[in-house]
Amino acid sequence: MTDKDIPKIYSIKKTPKETLEKWFRLLSVGRAIDDKAPNYLKQAIGWSYHAPYAGHDGIQLAVGQVFEKNKDHLFLYYREMLTALSAGMTAEEIILNGISKATDPSSGGRHMSNHLAKPEWNIHSVSSSTGNHTLHAVGTARAIKYYGEKAVSISGQGESSVSEGYVYEAINGADKEELPVIFVIQDNGYGISVPKKDQTAQRKVANNFTGFKNLRIIHCNGKDVFDSMNAMEEAKKYAIEESKPVIVQANCVRMHSHSNSDDHLLYRSQSERNYVEEYDPLAKFKRLLIRYKRFTEEEIQTLEEDTKKVIKAAHKAAMSAPDPDPDSILDFVVPEPYVSQKYPDGLHNAEGEKKKMITALNETLKTEFRENPDTFIWGQDMANKDKGGIFNVSKGMQHEFGAKRVFNAPIAEDFIVGTANGMSRYNEKIRVVVEGAEFADYFWPAMEQYVDTSHDYWRSNGKFSPNVTIRLASGGYIGGGMYHSQNIEGSLAAIPGVRIVYPSFADDAAGLLRTSIRSKGMTMFMEPKALYQAPQAATIVPDDFEVPFGKARIRREGADISIITYGNTTHLSLQAAEKLQEEGVSVEVLDLRSLVPMDEAAVLETVKKTNKVLIVHEDKVHGGFGGEVASFIMENAFEYLDAPVRRVGSTFTPVGFNRILEKAILPNTEKIYNAVKELVKY
């Protein structure tokens, strides 16, 4: 089917007058706010960021009109003020967002102005990272398809966003999975000041995707209300009936500068500016209504007077709304976790047969999947015959739970994490576990989504929590070398809004994984792959074991010095402590288990007990998580110290592949032993 075959449901002659009136009111109110927004900034009231939509009127009206709240899912980009208005948000709500009031339904004043949302209607909160919400839209469409709902997920974006790699990943994934998602590309010819010719070789960026098997592409005039409405009606009908993705490329103009921090006079000629003014969609729509005698000039004038009243009332109400409370900044950083009733300290006295860490993880995953049928897992190498992930942690899961809950993802880490975020938006019951990368070192392409997901809960003012557990096989001691043996937890811990756990033994791995899956919010679950099959990490594992976040565990009692550690180096520290005991040095070993949040009370208690501290971790000393532990101790327990806080970790180099080089770089028992011997001299 070509664009010419799209049914012409709407036209200036056939569309009912009451519909035309509704559209004109929306177009007029939207444009009035669009024009008024810069004045708030000039008056120092707010709206510090405003990207005017004028010139996109037709397509934005259409997207909002086809959207069905609480059924469809809508992901707006920062230029979609009219889409939000057309979808049902009020002028007051839009101004509340613009001037960052506490009652702003989008974020309570926490997000940039012009980033509009209403999560309770499925108008989702998205970030400023251009086009990254395409991945969220795809993840939500995956849930729509899985649960069999006749609905669509709609992603709005500019044509320049298509240059981003994750937008390609989103479209590729939607095509592969045949998902009901509509990518609305609003092409105004510019990415800020960069013309389209510097973005792509195709005059129409949607045509970059013509080779995709299941994707339909529709072109329309985004300046024209009727052409846009017909295109969006057809796109939605096709996406639902065929369960396949659609790109709607809408040809628009940008009548003003990119935003209030841009000046298009610096790069657009007078003739070009005159051209875009001539193609003003609102002016054209008004002329059509009068020319075809659908409305008289007096009727239009009455509607325009009504618009002024709407704007005046909305402004007055928004200006009197409360500002955000500075004391609220710590609200909604991380959701409240699942609380264990049976194991409040994450300890047990169970008897039985020891299990290796890989077995404990595998059995816990299966138990949680049986417990909650709305649990899903995907990643690389997840479902090839008897294989389950690169290290077989999820072996056998697809056989038991099926290919719709356990499946392979493309080798695209951003896609893996971004669609997890999106799928979790569908409802609060869903829990997503992903293998974020085959090795932790390969996670870097997903950092864009990691950062975005980390502040979803805070940014939405507590309205949306991405309930996702990201599993990463981490660390060295396997001779893996770069991209196969490095630690990244120190870098991840610098970003608020995410829990980070790092078990050392099988029972803690099982207990922390269970708590991670059952809790709301995002948890980074670091798995020391050298310990998967290691006998020293094997323990008895109660079937229902739970380890709360922020609860450390004393692995060895001592009196002379404390070693604070986690992961692989817990075992090295225990070995060093055993050797030191033979020499009369009593070493206490505290296994953090949870890095964020950290068990501050346990750290203070061990410092007060021994008065000397050695922090040991596998990551580099420079920039590693141990620096945070040391800083906490110096700020809160300095008076209890009889010696400086020391750290043992990797050298400030990449991890070597050669076993000899790896040994020289990574911490070992000898390095820990020597550091303790130096400290106990004080």
XYZ file of C-alpha atoms in Angstrom:
682
model
C 0.000 0.000 0.000
C 1.293 3.446 -0.925
C 0.585 6.780 0.738
C -1.934 7.467 -2.032
C -3.981 4.466 -0.906
C -4.494 5.785 2.628
C -8.227 6.315 3.240
C -9.200 9.993 3.281
C -11.337 9.899 6.397
C -10.844 13.577 7.165
C -11.093 16.580 4.846
C -12.180 20.190 5.093
C -15.522 19.292 3.528
C -16.339 15.985 5.270
C -15.154 16.540 8.830
C -18.011 17.422 11.240
C -18.099 21.024 12.349
C -17.868 20.151 16.056
C -14.650 18.238 15.326
C -13.228 21.159 13.378
C -14.105 23.462 16.267
C -12.372 21.190 18.779
C -9.274 21.098 16.601
C -9.214 24.856 16.112
C -9.489 25.402 19.857
C -6.580 23.033 20.489
C -4.455 24.602 17.753
C -5.191 28.105 19.009
C -4.568 27.393 22.689
C -1.400 25.487 21.877
C -0.021 28.264 19.696
C -0.909 30.895 22.304
C 1.114 29.012 24.940
C 3.912 28.403 22.440
C 4.146 32.133 21.749
C 3.801 33.108 25.416
C 6.412 30.695 26.787
C 9.500 32.849 26.071
C 7.926 35.707 28.041
C 8.043 33.670 31.232
C 11.807 33.405 30.826
C 12.172 37.114 30.084
C 10.252 37.871 33.274
C 12.403 35.394 35.255
C 9.316 33.353 36.068
C 10.492 30.122 34.491
C 10.361 28.185 31.236
C 14.156 28.224 31.038
C 13.921 25.733 28.181
C 11.359 26.074 25.435
C 11.459 24.404 22.026
C 8.643 25.985 19.986
C 6.526 23.545 18.011
C 5.046 26.078 15.523
C 5.206 24.454 12.097
C 4.524 20.957 13.485
C 0.872 21.719 14.235
C -0.808 19.202 11.924
C 1.052 16.090 12.987
C 1.048 16.956 16.682
C -2.675 17.535 16.720
C -3.143 14.204 14.949
C -0.935 12.189 17.311
C -2.814 13.504 20.326
C -6.186 12.825 18.711
C -5.489 9.168 17.913
C -3.976 8.519 21.351
C -6.391 6.778 23.728
C -5.420 7.486 27.331
C -5.010 4.564 29.740
C -4.832 2.226 26.768
C -2.253 3.465 24.265
C 1.200 4.589 25.407
C 2.655 7.929 24.362
C 6.293 9.055 24.491
C 6.660 12.756 23.722
C 9.832 14.560 22.846
C 10.614 18.071 24.034
C 8.947 19.854 21.069
C 5.554 18.200 21.505
C 3.557 20.706 23.511
C 0.600 20.540 21.146
C 0.645 16.730 21.193
C 0.271 16.841 24.984
C -2.570 19.337 24.729
C -4.280 17.330 22.001
C -3.898 14.152 24.079
C -5.878 15.740 26.900
C -3.505 17.715 29.104
C -4.809 21.165 30.033
C -3.312 24.578 29.382
C -2.827 24.972 33.124
C -0.912 21.681 33.361
C 1.359 22.712 30.526
C 2.122 26.083 32.122
C 2.714 24.367 35.482
C 5.368 22.311 33.746
C 6.854 25.325 32.017
C 7.322 27.303 35.226
C 8.314 24.216 37.280
C 5.631 24.185 39.940
C 5.195 21.480 42.588
C 1.801 20.565 41.099
C 3.252 20.023 37.607
C 1.840 16.569 36.691
C 4.889 15.775 34.576
C 7.543 15.950 37.289
C 6.557 18.240 40.136
C 9.102 20.761 38.885
C 11.962 18.240 38.825
C 12.424 17.906 35.073
C 13.217 20.532 32.442
C 10.321 22.593 31.201
C 8.823 21.422 27.905
C 9.225 17.780 28.969
C 5.558 16.919 29.315
C 4.114 13.752 30.804
C 1.176 12.309 32.678
C 2.164 8.746 33.626
C -1.255 7.974 35.088
C -2.634 8.310 31.546
C 0.307 6.455 29.908
C 1.841 9.708 28.704
C 5.293 8.702 29.836
C 8.100 10.706 31.365
C 11.124 10.812 29.061
C 14.533 12.427 29.363
C 16.335 15.031 27.281
C 18.542 12.485 25.528
C 17.160 12.867 22.028
C 15.326 9.821 20.746
C 16.296 7.475 23.585
C 12.637 6.929 24.457
C 12.214 5.007 21.192
C 13.645 2.045 23.120
C 11.101 2.550 25.893
C 8.295 2.688 23.336
C 9.478 -0.607 21.871
C 9.651 -2.239 25.311
C 6.120 -1.096 26.082
C 4.924 -2.403 22.706
C 6.484 -5.757 23.600
C 4.261 -5.853 26.695
C 1.208 -4.755 24.678
C 1.761 -7.693 22.346
C 2.526 -10.205 25.106
C -0.629 -9.359 27.043
C -2.741 -9.292 23.880
C -4.065 -5.751 24.157
C -5.356 -3.912 21.086
C -3.291 -0.795 21.594
C -0.221 0.990 20.272
C 2.912 2.589 21.612
C 3.768 5.925 19.978
C 7.207 7.563 19.954
C 7.496 11.188 18.854
C 10.842 12.559 17.715
C 12.658 14.842 15.306
C 14.392 13.648 12.165
C 17.881 14.281 13.567
C 17.311 11.772 16.394
C 17.443 9.037 13.773
C 21.211 9.607 13.625
C 21.440 8.112 17.108
C 22.441 4.455 17.229
C 19.823 3.531 19.802
C 17.056 4.773 17.505
C 18.265 2.298 14.889
C 18.360 -0.393 17.592
C 14.761 0.433 18.525
C 13.444 0.277 14.967
C 15.434 -2.862 14.225
C 14.112 -4.559 17.356
C 10.510 -3.537 16.690
C 10.820 -4.894 13.157
C 12.317 -8.191 14.313
C 9.692 -8.738 17.012
C 6.790 -7.361 14.909
C 5.579 -4.945 17.566
C 2.675 -2.436 17.459
C 4.745 0.726 17.766
C 4.513 3.939 15.733
C 7.627 6.052 15.305
C 6.458 9.569 14.410
C 9.373 11.437 12.847
C 8.671 15.171 12.679
C 11.049 16.429 10.014
C 11.619 20.185 10.165
C 14.951 20.064 8.358
C 17.210 20.994 11.273
C 18.895 19.463 14.285
C 19.371 22.703 16.255
C 21.458 24.523 13.610
C 22.648 21.432 11.721
C 20.783 21.033 8.425
C 19.413 17.649 7.437
C 21.978 17.245 4.665
C 24.648 17.002 7.375
C 22.683 14.304 9.204
C 21.853 11.778 6.519
C 22.246 11.063 2.808
C 18.507 10.465 2.416
C 16.268 13.458 1.804
C 13.625 11.660 3.858
C 15.238 9.907 6.805
C 12.473 7.296 7.054
C 13.665 5.913 3.737
C 16.849 4.741 5.469
C 14.678 1.886 6.725
C 13.006 0.779 3.500
C 14.765 -2.585 3.577
C 13.243 -3.633 6.889
C 11.025 -6.687 6.497
C 8.014 -5.893 8.693
C 8.153 -2.115 8.857
C 5.634 0.097 7.089
C 6.594 3.669 6.198
C 3.975 6.400 5.728
C 4.800 9.922 4.580
C 2.504 12.837 5.278
C 2.373 16.622 5.325
C 2.885 17.398 9.010
C 1.782 20.987 8.426
C -1.650 19.877 7.245
C -4.198 18.770 9.819
C -6.178 16.507 7.482
C -3.254 14.726 5.868
C -1.727 14.156 9.300
C -4.981 12.824 10.769
C -5.456 10.408 7.880
C -1.856 9.204 8.168
C -2.069 8.637 11.931
C -5.434 6.871 11.734
C -4.006 4.509 9.126
C -0.783 3.990 11.091
C -2.646 3.069 14.252
C -5.072 0.771 12.424
C -2.207 -1.022 10.679
C -0.045 -1.344 13.803
C -2.912 -2.899 15.770
C -4.348 -5.162 13.082
C -1.007 -6.405 11.751
C 0.982 -6.103 15.008
C 3.813 -4.503 13.094
C 5.759 -1.260 13.449
C 5.105 1.883 11.430
C 7.169 4.967 10.732
C 5.146 8.092 10.028
C 7.425 10.712 8.537
C 5.744 14.093 8.772
C 7.155 16.912 6.667
C 7.131 20.008 8.891
C 8.745 23.429 9.124
C 10.350 25.022 12.145
C 9.048 28.572 12.224
C 11.313 29.805 15.029
C 14.692 29.052 16.569
C 15.403 25.568 17.881
C 14.921 26.790 21.448
C 15.362 29.875 23.588
C 19.090 29.145 23.752
C 19.393 29.209 19.960
C 19.205 32.040 17.420
C 18.199 30.937 13.935
C 19.084 34.384 12.555
C 22.690 33.184 12.667
C 22.194 30.365 10.166
C 18.898 30.870 8.280
C 18.432 33.403 5.522
C 15.626 35.945 5.433
C 14.077 34.197 2.447
C 14.003 30.881 4.289
C 12.413 32.474 7.325
C 9.815 34.117 5.107
C 9.111 30.724 3.523
C 8.392 28.973 6.824
C 6.162 31.842 7.976
C 4.120 31.474 4.776
C 3.558 27.794 5.588
C 2.201 28.479 9.075
C -0.177 25.490 9.641
C -2.506 27.373 11.980
C -2.944 30.251 9.532
C -3.629 27.768 6.736
C -6.220 25.880 8.796
C -7.963 29.135 9.673
C -8.082 30.182 6.013
C -9.553 26.815 5.014
C -12.307 27.035 7.614
C -13.378 30.408 6.249
C -12.793 29.711 2.547
C -14.910 26.549 2.613
C -17.522 28.321 4.740
C -17.273 25.884 7.616
C -16.965 28.876 9.946
C -17.650 32.571 9.574
C -15.030 35.140 10.463
C -17.194 36.125 13.427
C -17.256 32.537 14.697
C -13.474 32.307 14.367
C -13.104 35.577 16.236
C -15.291 34.243 19.056
C -13.152 31.113 19.318
C -9.994 33.224 19.428
C -11.479 35.337 22.222
C -12.220 32.120 24.119
C -8.575 31.132 23.697
C -7.445 34.330 25.385
C -9.729 33.561 28.330
C -8.369 30.016 28.606
C -4.776 31.232 28.614
C -5.506 33.983 31.147
C -7.210 31.556 33.544
C -4.485 28.932 33.137
C -1.767 31.509 33.759
C -3.460 32.827 36.874
C -3.961 29.343 38.332
C -0.399 28.232 37.540
C 1.162 31.361 39.006
C -0.614 30.783 42.321
C 0.488 27.134 42.506
C 3.144 26.192 45.097
C 6.823 25.877 44.278
C 8.646 22.604 44.985
C 9.833 22.150 48.573
C 13.664 22.040 48.785
C 13.322 19.514 51.620
C 11.756 17.066 49.130
C 14.917 16.496 47.087
C 15.605 13.155 48.771
C 12.102 11.884 48.031
C 11.768 9.321 45.232
C 15.480 8.712 44.668
C 15.071 4.938 45.056
C 11.784 3.131 45.780
C 11.326 1.352 49.070
C 12.702 -2.186 48.662
C 11.098 -5.517 49.404
C 11.530 -6.185 53.135
C 12.369 -9.652 54.387
C 10.355 -10.744 57.409
C 12.111 -14.065 57.925
C 15.698 -12.935 57.285
C 15.852 -9.263 58.394
C 19.665 -9.311 58.604
C 20.271 -11.656 55.688
C 21.589 -14.447 57.932
C 20.595 -18.093 58.343
C 21.562 -21.272 60.198
C 20.374 -23.780 57.638
C 21.835 -27.255 57.303
C 22.179 -29.395 54.233
C 24.193 -29.762 51.092
C 26.347 -26.975 49.750
C 25.517 -25.459 46.370
C 27.777 -23.585 43.993
C 26.982 -19.979 43.194
C 25.887 -20.724 39.626
C 23.392 -23.308 40.906
C 22.067 -20.929 43.559
C 21.496 -18.200 40.984
C 19.849 -20.575 38.528
C 17.490 -22.045 41.090
C 16.550 -18.623 42.452
C 15.695 -17.319 39.000
C 13.454 -20.322 38.359
C 11.753 -19.994 41.745
C 10.988 -16.320 41.189
C 9.684 -16.993 37.669
C 7.311 -19.587 39.122
C 6.259 -17.193 41.884
C 5.484 -14.248 39.571
C 4.251 -15.062 36.041
C 4.894 -11.427 35.085
C 8.664 -11.906 35.313
C 10.796 -11.857 32.139
C 14.443 -12.275 31.224
C 16.403 -11.574 28.067
C 19.951 -10.929 26.968
C 22.642 -12.347 24.727
C 22.968 -16.129 24.280
C 19.965 -16.648 26.525
C 18.127 -19.314 24.580
C 20.212 -21.467 22.289
C 19.344 -25.135 22.865
C 20.602 -25.875 26.389
C 22.570 -22.669 26.747
C 21.419 -19.957 29.135
C 23.581 -16.885 28.973
C 27.288 -16.843 28.265
C 27.972 -18.648 31.571
C 24.775 -20.759 31.642
C 23.370 -19.069 34.753
C 19.875 -19.177 33.215
C 20.220 -22.669 31.766
C 16.920 -24.510 31.327
C 14.745 -21.460 31.831
C 13.388 -21.201 28.311
C 12.439 -24.884 28.406
C 10.332 -24.305 31.511
C 8.968 -20.798 30.966
C 8.809 -20.497 27.190
C 10.268 -18.230 24.533
C 7.932 -15.340 25.335
C 9.367 -14.910 28.828
C 12.950 -16.043 28.203
C 14.544 -15.025 24.921
C 17.596 -13.795 23.070
C 18.218 -10.120 22.487
C 20.309 -8.595 19.697
C 23.926 -7.789 20.503
C 22.869 -4.281 21.433
C 23.286 -3.506 25.115
C 21.368 -0.237 24.980
C 18.435 -2.095 23.420
C 18.536 -4.742 26.149
C 18.345 -2.205 28.987
C 16.123 0.351 27.218
C 13.401 -2.138 26.332
C 13.523 -3.465 29.912
C 12.745 0.062 31.071
C 9.908 0.271 28.538
C 8.354 -3.084 29.325
C 8.302 -2.307 33.040
C 6.176 0.764 32.244
C 3.238 -1.377 31.153
C 2.187 -2.301 34.689
C 3.667 -2.464 38.189
C 3.460 -6.256 38.418
C 6.099 -6.747 35.751
C 9.638 -7.589 36.845
C 12.380 -7.672 34.244
C 15.752 -9.370 34.665
C 18.309 -8.797 31.937
C 21.817 -9.907 31.273
C 22.905 -6.369 30.467
C 26.015 -7.553 28.633
C 27.896 -10.800 28.232
C 30.630 -9.348 30.440
C 30.369 -6.285 32.685
C 33.092 -4.626 30.603
C 30.763 -4.654 27.584
C 28.077 -2.713 29.429
C 29.348 0.706 28.377
C 27.082 1.004 25.267
C 24.129 0.726 27.670
C 25.300 3.521 29.951
C 22.990 5.979 28.202
C 20.010 3.868 29.278
C 21.517 3.124 32.691
C 21.758 6.845 33.424
C 18.302 7.561 32.028
C 16.687 4.746 34.001
C 18.502 5.766 37.183
C 16.525 8.996 37.481
C 13.149 7.855 36.141
C 11.663 7.512 39.635
C 12.977 10.886 40.833
C 12.251 12.669 37.555
C 8.639 11.466 37.459
C 8.121 12.562 41.098
C 7.546 8.972 42.138
C 4.988 8.164 39.425
C 7.118 5.599 37.591
C 9.611 3.085 38.893
C 11.585 0.942 36.409
C 11.460 -2.475 38.094
C 14.540 -3.968 36.504
C 17.411 -6.153 37.694
C 20.522 -5.941 35.521
C 22.815 -8.944 35.914
C 26.451 -8.527 34.925
C 29.225 -11.133 35.054
C 32.019 -9.110 36.581
C 35.655 -9.217 37.561
C 38.824 -11.078 36.742
C 40.923 -13.982 37.973
C 40.077 -15.866 34.779
C 42.793 -14.492 32.478
C 40.140 -12.747 30.416
C 41.920 -9.465 29.822
C 40.329 -6.242 28.679
C 36.551 -6.283 28.102
C 36.399 -9.655 29.868
C 37.889 -9.115 33.336
C 37.449 -5.527 34.431
C 35.336 -4.104 37.231
C 32.963 -1.202 36.679
C 31.127 -0.853 39.997
C 33.170 2.193 41.017
C 31.949 4.082 37.965
C 28.357 2.902 38.346
C 28.186 3.866 42.012
C 28.659 7.548 41.162
C 25.151 7.674 39.673
C 22.260 8.045 42.165
C 19.010 6.125 41.908
C 20.375 2.589 41.493
C 21.117 -0.162 43.988
C 24.383 -2.063 43.469
C 25.025 -5.451 45.052
C 28.077 -7.709 44.816
C 27.838 -11.128 46.556
C 30.781 -13.357 47.451
C 29.015 -16.609 48.386
C 26.234 -18.725 46.925
C 23.656 -18.054 49.637
C 24.127 -14.289 49.461
C 23.911 -14.435 45.676
C 20.562 -16.215 45.921
C 19.232 -13.966 48.677
C 20.246 -10.717 47.025
C 18.863 -11.826 43.653
C 15.511 -12.682 45.225
C 15.325 -9.302 46.949
C 16.379 -7.516 43.757
C 13.657 -9.130 41.668
C 10.931 -8.567 44.248
C 11.841 -4.935 44.902
C 10.714 -1.937 42.930
C 13.404 0.110 41.225
C 16.585 -0.761 39.384
C 19.272 -2.977 40.868
C 22.692 -3.621 39.366
C 23.517 -7.206 40.275
C 27.252 -7.813 39.917
C 28.210 -11.494 39.714
C 31.880 -12.436 40.299
C 32.201 -14.908 37.454
C 35.395 -16.449 38.857
C 33.231 -17.720 41.736
C 30.405 -19.287 39.696
C 31.903 -22.759 40.008
C 34.421 -22.060 42.800
C 34.221 -24.531 45.742
C 35.130 -21.792 48.248
C 31.995 -19.824 47.316
C 29.672 -22.832 47.711
C 27.323 -22.727 50.706
C 24.115 -24.141 52.052
C 21.291 -22.129 50.487
C 17.823 -22.064 52.080
C 15.136 -22.295 49.397
C 13.510 -19.050 50.512
C 16.627 -17.102 51.542
C 16.486 -13.315 51.303
C 19.240 -10.768 51.865
C 18.106 -7.171 52.436
C 19.911 -4.313 50.707
C 22.408 -2.446 52.856
C 23.215 -5.354 55.188
C 26.874 -6.373 55.450
C 28.002 -9.716 56.858
C 30.904 -10.472 59.168
C 32.772 -13.363 57.626
C 35.366 -13.617 60.363
C 35.476 -12.073 63.826
C 38.689 -10.287 64.795
C 40.144 -7.776 67.228
C 43.315 -6.234 65.771
C 42.316 -4.939 62.333
C 39.266 -4.901 60.047
C 39.260 -5.791 56.358
C 36.248 -4.373 54.527
C 35.722 -6.129 51.203
C 33.288 -7.702 48.727
C 33.229 -10.032 45.711
C 36.281 -12.053 44.731
C 38.529 -10.349 47.248
C 36.406 -11.548 50.168
C 37.954 -14.978 49.724
C 41.443 -13.582 49.323
C 40.957 -11.567 52.491
C 39.826 -14.638 54.400
C 42.886 -16.526 53.191
C 45.164 -13.700 54.282
C 43.377 -13.531 57.662
C 43.929 -17.240 58.179
C 47.661 -16.849 57.538
C 47.876 -13.810 59.813
C 46.078 -15.651 62.610
C 48.982 -18.092 62.684
C 51.233 -15.113 63.403
C 49.045 -13.824 66.191
C 47.177 -11.119 64.258
C 43.391 -11.247 64.724
C 41.667 -9.997 61.548
C 37.978 -9.187 61.216
C 36.594 -9.561 57.682
C 33.441 -7.600 56.812
C 31.780 -8.540 53.514
C 29.739 -5.536 52.342
C 27.520 -7.570 49.986
C 25.611 -4.378 49.156
C 27.546 -1.347 47.913
C 24.624 1.011 47.320
C 23.132 1.246 49.866
C 26.102 0.461 52.081
C 25.745 -0.854 55.615
C 27.153 2.229 57.298
C 26.351 0.948 60.782
C 28.327 -2.248 60.251
C 31.291 -0.293 58.882
C 31.293 2.035 61.902
C 30.952 -0.890 64.288
C 33.959 -2.764 62.940
C 36.079 0.412 62.890
C 35.230 1.126 66.543
C 36.030 -2.468 67.421
C 39.520 -2.815 65.882
C 40.608 0.796 65.265
C 42.494 -0.162 62.113
C 41.005 -0.609 58.631
C 42.132 -2.080 55.334
C 39.720 -1.787 52.404
C 40.154 -4.464 49.760
C 38.451 -4.715 46.402
C 39.249 -6.012 42.958
C 38.607 -2.743 41.158
C 41.328 -0.143 40.679
C 42.290 1.772 43.805
C 42.122 5.022 41.829
C 38.427 5.796 41.421
C 37.322 2.504 42.954
C 34.452 2.104 45.401
C 36.931 1.742 48.269
C 37.533 5.469 48.089
C 33.914 6.052 49.141
C 34.271 3.625 52.046
C 37.502 5.303 53.165
C 35.930 8.745 52.928
C 32.922 7.625 54.975
C 35.206 6.280 57.690
C 37.354 9.409 57.793
C 34.298 11.652 58.050
C 32.408 9.584 60.625
C 34.912 7.513 62.624
C 38.207 9.378 62.512
C 38.489 9.529 66.305
C 38.459 5.735 66.521
C 41.384 5.197 64.140
C 44.852 4.244 65.370
C 46.273 4.131 61.837
C 45.563 5.587 58.399
C 42.921 3.858 56.306
C 44.650 1.825 53.611
C 43.330 0.327 50.384
C 44.346 -2.679 48.318
C 43.025 -2.998 44.776
C 44.125 -3.288 41.176
C 46.809 -1.102 39.693
C 45.698 1.899 37.657
C 46.066 -0.021 34.388
C 43.818 -2.126 32.184
C 43.544 -5.766 33.223
C 46.128 -7.918 31.459
C 45.251 -10.994 29.444
C 48.458 -12.848 30.188
C 48.170 -14.672 33.525
C 51.495 -13.267 34.702
C 50.375 -9.709 33.965
C 46.952 -10.295 35.506
C 48.556 -11.526 38.728
C 50.707 -8.413 38.906
C 47.696 -6.140 38.384
C 44.988 -7.727 40.555
C 44.900 -7.956 44.362
C 46.077 -11.247 45.824
C 46.549 -12.837 49.225
C 50.148 -11.711 49.451
C 49.304 -8.041 48.795
C 46.574 -8.131 51.418
C 48.855 -9.881 53.909
C 51.607 -7.306 53.437
C 49.207 -4.379 53.808
C 47.844 -5.753 57.069
C 51.364 -6.318 58.418
C 52.216 -2.670 57.730
C 49.057 -1.361 59.387
C 49.332 -3.411 62.578
C 52.729 -1.789 63.255
C 51.007 1.509 64.125
